[in-house]
PDB file of C-alpha atoms in Angstrom:
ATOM      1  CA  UNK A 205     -37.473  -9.382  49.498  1.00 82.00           C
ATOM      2  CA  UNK A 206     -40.953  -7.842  49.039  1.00 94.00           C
ATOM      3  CA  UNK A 207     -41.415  -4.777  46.720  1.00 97.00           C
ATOM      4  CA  UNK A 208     -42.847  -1.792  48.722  1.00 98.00           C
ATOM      5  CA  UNK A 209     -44.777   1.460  47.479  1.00 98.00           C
ATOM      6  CA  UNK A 210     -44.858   4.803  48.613  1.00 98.00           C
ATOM      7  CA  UNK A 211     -49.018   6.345  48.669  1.00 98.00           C
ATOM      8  CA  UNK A 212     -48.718   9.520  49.604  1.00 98.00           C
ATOM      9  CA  UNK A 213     -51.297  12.583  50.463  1.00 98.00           C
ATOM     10  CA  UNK A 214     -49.037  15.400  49.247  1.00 98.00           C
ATOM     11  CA  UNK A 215     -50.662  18.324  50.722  1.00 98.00           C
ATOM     12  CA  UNK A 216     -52.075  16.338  54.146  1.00 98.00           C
ATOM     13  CA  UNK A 217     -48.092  14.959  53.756  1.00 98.00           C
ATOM     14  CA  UNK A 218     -49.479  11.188  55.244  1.00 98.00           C
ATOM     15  CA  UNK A 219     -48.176   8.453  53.689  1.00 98.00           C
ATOM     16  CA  UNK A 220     -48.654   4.823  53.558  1.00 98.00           C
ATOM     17  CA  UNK A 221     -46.274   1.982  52.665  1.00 98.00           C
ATOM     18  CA  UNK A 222     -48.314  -0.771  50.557  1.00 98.00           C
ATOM     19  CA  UNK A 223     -46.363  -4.712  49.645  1.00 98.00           C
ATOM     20  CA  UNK A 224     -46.893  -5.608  45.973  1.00 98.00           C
ATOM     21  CA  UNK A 225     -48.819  -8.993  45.740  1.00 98.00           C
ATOM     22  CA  UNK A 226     -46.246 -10.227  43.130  1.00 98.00           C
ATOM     23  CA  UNK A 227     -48.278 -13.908  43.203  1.00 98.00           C
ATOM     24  CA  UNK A 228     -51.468 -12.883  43.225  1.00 98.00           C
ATOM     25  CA  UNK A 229     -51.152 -10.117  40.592  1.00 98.00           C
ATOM     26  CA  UNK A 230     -48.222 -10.605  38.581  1.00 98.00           C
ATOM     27  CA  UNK A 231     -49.170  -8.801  35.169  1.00 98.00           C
ATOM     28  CA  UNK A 232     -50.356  -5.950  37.329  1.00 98.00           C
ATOM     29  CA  UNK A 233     -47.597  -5.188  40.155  1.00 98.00           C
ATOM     30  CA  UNK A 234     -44.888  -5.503  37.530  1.00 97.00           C
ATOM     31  CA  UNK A 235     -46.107  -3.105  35.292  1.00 98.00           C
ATOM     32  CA  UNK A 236     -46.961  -0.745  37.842  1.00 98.00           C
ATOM     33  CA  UNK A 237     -43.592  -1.144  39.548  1.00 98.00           C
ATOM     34  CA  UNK A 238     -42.095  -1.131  35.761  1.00 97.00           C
ATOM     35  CA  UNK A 239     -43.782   2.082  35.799  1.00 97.00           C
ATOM     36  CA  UNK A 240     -42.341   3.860  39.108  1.00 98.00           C
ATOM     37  CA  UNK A 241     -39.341   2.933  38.190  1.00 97.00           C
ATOM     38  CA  UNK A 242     -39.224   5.840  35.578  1.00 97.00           C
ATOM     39  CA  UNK A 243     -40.532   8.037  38.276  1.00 97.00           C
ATOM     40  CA  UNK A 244     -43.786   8.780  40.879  1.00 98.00           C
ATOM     41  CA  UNK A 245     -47.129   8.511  39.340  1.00 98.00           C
ATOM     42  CA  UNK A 246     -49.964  10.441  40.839  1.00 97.00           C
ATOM     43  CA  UNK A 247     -52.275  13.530  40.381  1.00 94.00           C
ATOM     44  CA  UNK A 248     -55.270  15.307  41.689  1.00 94.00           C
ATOM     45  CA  UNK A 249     -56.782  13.407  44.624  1.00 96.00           C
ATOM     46  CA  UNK A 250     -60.192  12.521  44.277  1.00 94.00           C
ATOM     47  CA  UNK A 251     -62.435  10.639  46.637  1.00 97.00           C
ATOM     48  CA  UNK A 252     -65.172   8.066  45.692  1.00 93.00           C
ATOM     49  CA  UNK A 253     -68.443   8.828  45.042  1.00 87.00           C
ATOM     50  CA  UNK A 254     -69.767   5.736  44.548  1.00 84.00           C
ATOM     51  CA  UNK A 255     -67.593   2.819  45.653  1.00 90.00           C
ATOM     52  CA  UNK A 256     -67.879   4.654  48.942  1.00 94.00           C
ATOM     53  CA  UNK A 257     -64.375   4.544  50.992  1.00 97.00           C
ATOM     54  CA  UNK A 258     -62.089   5.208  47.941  1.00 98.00           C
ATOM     55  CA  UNK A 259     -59.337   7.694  47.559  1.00 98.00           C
ATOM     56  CA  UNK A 260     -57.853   7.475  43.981  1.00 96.00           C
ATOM     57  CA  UNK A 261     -55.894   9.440  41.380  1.00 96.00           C
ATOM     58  CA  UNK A 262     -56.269   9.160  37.501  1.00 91.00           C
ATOM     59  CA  UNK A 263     -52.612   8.758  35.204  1.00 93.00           C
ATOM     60  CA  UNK A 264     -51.751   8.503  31.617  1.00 89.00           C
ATOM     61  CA  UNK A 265     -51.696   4.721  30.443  1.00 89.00           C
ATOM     62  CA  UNK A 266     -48.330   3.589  30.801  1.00 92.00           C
ATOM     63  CA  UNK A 267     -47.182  -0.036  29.155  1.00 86.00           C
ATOM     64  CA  UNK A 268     -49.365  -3.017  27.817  1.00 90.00           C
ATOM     65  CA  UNK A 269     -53.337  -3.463  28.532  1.00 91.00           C
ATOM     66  CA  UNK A 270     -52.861  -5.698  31.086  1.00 95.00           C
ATOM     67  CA  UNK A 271     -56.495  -7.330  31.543  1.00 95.00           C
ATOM     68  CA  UNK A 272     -58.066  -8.796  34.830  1.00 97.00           C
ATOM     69  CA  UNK A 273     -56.298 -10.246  37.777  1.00 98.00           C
ATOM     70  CA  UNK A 274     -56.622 -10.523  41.341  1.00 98.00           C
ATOM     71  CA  UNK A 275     -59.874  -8.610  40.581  1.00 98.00           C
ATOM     72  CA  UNK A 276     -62.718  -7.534  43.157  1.00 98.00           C
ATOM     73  CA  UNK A 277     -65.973  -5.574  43.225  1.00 97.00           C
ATOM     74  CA  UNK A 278     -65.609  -6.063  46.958  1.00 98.00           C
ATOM     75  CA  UNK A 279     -62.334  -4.228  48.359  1.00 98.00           C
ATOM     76  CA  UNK A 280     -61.588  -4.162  51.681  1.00 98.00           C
ATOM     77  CA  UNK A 281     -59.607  -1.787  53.975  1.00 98.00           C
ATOM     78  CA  UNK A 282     -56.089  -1.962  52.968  1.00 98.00           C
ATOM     79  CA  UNK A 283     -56.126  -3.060  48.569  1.00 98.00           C
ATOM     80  CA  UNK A 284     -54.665  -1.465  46.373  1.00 98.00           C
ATOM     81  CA  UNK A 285     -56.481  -1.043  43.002  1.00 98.00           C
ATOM     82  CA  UNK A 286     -55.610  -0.332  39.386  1.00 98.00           C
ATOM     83  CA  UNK A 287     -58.379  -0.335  36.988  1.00 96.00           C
ATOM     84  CA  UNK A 288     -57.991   0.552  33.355  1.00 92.00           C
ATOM     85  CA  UNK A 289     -60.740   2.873  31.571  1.00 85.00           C
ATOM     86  CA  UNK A 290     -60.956   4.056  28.091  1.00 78.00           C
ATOM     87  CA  UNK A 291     -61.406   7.122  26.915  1.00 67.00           C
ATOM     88  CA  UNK A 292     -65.408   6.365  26.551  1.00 58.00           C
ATOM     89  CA  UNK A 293     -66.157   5.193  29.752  1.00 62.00           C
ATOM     90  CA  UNK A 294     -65.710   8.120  31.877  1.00 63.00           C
ATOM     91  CA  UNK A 295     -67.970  10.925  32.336  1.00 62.00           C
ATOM     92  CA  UNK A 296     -67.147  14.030  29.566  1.00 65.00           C
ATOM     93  CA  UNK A 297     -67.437  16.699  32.238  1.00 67.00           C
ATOM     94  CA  UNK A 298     -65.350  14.868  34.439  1.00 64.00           C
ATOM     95  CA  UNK A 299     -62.938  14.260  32.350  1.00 61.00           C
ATOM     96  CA  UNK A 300     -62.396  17.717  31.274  1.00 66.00           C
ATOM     97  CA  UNK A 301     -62.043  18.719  34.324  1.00 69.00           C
ATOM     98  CA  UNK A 302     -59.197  16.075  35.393  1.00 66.00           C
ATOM     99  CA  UNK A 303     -57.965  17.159  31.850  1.00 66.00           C
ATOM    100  CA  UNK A 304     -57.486  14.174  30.695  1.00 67.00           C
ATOM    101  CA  UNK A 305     -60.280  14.418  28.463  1.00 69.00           C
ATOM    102  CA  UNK A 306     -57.389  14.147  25.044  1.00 69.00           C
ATOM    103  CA  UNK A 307     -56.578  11.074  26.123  1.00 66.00           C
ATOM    104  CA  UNK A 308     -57.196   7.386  24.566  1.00 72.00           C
ATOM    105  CA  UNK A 309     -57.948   6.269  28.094  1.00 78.00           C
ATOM    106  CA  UNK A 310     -56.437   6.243  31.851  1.00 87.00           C
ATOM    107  CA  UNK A 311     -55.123   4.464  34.660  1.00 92.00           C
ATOM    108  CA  UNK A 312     -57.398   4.954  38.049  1.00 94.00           C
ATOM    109  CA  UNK A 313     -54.765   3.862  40.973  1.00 98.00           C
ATOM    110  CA  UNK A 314     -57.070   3.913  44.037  1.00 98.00           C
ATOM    111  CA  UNK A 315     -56.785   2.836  47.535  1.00 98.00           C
ATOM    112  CA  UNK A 316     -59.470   1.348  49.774  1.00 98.00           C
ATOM    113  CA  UNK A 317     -59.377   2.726  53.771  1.00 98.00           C
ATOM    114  CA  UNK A 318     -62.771   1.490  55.093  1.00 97.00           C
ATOM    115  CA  UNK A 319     -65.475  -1.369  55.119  1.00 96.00           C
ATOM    116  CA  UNK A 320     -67.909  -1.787  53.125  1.00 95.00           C
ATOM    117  CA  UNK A 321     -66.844  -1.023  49.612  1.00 96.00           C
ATOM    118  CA  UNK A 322     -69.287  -1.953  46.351  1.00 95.00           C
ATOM    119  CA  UNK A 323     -68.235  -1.309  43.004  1.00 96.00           C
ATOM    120  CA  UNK A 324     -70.890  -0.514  41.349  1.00 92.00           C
ATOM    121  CA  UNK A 325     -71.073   2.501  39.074  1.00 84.00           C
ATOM    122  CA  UNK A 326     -74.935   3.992  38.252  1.00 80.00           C
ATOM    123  CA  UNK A 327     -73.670   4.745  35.206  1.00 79.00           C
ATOM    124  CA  UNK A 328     -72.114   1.849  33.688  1.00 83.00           C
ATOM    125  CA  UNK A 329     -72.749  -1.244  36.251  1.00 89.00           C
ATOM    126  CA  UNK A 330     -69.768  -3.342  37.814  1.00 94.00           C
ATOM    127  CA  UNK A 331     -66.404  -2.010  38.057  1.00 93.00           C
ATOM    128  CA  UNK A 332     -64.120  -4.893  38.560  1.00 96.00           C
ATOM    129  CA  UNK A 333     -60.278  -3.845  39.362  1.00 98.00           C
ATOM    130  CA  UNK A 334     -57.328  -5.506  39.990  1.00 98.00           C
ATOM    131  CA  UNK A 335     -55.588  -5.370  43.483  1.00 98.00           C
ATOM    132  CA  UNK A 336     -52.352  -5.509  43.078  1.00 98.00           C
ATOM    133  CA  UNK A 337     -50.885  -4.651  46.689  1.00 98.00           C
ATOM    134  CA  UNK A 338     -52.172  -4.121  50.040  1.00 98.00           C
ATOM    135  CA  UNK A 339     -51.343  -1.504  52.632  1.00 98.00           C
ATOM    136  CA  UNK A 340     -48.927  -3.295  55.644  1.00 98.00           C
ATOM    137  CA  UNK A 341     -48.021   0.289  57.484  1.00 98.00           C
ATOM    138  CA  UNK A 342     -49.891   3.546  57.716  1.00 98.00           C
ATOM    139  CA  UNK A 343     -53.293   2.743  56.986  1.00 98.00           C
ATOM    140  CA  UNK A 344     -54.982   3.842  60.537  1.00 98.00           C
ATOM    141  CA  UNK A 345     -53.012   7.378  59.388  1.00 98.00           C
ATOM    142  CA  UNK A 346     -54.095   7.083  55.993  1.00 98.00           C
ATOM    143  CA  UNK A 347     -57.745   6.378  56.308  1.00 98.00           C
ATOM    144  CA  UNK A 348     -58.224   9.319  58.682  1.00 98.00           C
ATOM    145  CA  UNK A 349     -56.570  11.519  56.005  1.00 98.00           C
ATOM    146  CA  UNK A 350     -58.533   9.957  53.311  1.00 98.00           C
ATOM    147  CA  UNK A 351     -61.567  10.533  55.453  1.00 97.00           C
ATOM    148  CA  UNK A 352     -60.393  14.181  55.757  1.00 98.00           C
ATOM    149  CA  UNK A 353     -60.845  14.268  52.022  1.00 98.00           C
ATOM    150  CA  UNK A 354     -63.879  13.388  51.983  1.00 96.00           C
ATOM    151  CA  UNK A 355     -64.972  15.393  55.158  1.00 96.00           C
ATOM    152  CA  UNK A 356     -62.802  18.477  54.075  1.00 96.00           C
ATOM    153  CA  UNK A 357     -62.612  18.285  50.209  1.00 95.00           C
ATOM    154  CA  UNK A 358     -59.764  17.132  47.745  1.00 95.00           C
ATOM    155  CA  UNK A 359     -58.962  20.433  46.355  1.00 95.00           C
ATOM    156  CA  UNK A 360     -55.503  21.115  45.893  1.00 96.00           C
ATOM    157  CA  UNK A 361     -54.885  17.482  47.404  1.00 98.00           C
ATOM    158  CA  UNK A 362     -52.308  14.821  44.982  1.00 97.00           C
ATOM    159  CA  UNK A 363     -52.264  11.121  45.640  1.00 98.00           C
ATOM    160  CA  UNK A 364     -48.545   9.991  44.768  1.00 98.00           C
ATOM    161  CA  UNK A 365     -47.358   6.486  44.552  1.00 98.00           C
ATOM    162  CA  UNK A 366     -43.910   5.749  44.423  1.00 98.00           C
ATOM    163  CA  UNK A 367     -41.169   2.910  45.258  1.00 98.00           C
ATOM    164  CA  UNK A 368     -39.985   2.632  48.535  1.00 94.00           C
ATOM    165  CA  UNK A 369     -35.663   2.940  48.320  1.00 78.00           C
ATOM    166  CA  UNK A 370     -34.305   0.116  49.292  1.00 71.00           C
ATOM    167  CA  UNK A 371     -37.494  -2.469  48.663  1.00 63.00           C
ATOM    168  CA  UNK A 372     -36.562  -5.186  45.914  1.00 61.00           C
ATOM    169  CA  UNK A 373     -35.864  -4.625  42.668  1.00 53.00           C
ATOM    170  CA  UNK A 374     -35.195  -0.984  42.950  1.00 44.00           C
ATOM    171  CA  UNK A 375     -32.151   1.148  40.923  1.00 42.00           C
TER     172      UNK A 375
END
């Protein structure tokens, strides 16, 4: 049976179901699932502002560096991304205000809702990230939501992932 995820936009309350891509991205999906299985992960919303149709969310680092796999500059509607910064790759001001500026580095879980997506930071060049699950219900709902964000603003917005009950593997 196929391990499902929970992406949620708390305050829009739409939610998409996403199927970890176990084969593809082994290293990744099980730490992330590792992960939700000690409860949701998620934060402030934020949407892209370079990569272009990108909704993601910023957490603490949670188990082992994991590396590249599955990896893309080039996501299409649908991935599911986890990319892994440290501390001094990210912007000072924005940091600070995702306070998360005291930490050693984060976890950026993003998901992808349109065409045309290019990751490619001004700053920094390529940012390649691992896609480690793909949305399989909800993302028609989703996008227009993640639209709204962009369209409407993220304030106040959280993007929370969690496991799906009753999807593999869960307690």
């Amino acid at each position: 049976m196929s391990k499902l995820i929970r992406i949620t936009l708390a305050k829009r309350g739409v939610s998409c179901v996403a199927e970890l891509l176990e084969k593809e991205a082994p290293r990744t999906s099980a730490a992330v699932w590792e992960a939700l299985g000690r409860g949701d992960l998620g934060g402030d919303a934020q949407h892209a502002k370079y990569a272009r149709n990108e909704v993601y969310t910023m957490v603490p680092r949670f188990g082992d560096e994991i590396g590249y796999e599955n990896t893309t500059v080039t996501p299409i509607p649908g991935d599911v991304v986890y990319f892994s910064f440290s501390g001094g790759m990210l912007d000072q001001s924005f940091k600070a205000d995702q306070n998360i500026d005291h930490l050693p580095g984060v976890i950026d879980l993003a998901i992808f809702y349109g065409r045309n997506n290019l990751l490619l930071n001004g700053d920094v060049g390529w940012v390649p990230g691992n896609v480690y699950a793909t949305i399989v219900e909800g993302l028609d709902v989703m996008a227009e939501a993640c639209h709204d964000v962009w369209r409407s603003g993220s304030v106040g917005e959280r993007l929370v992932y969690s496991r799906l009950t009753g999807s593999s593997g869960t307690d």
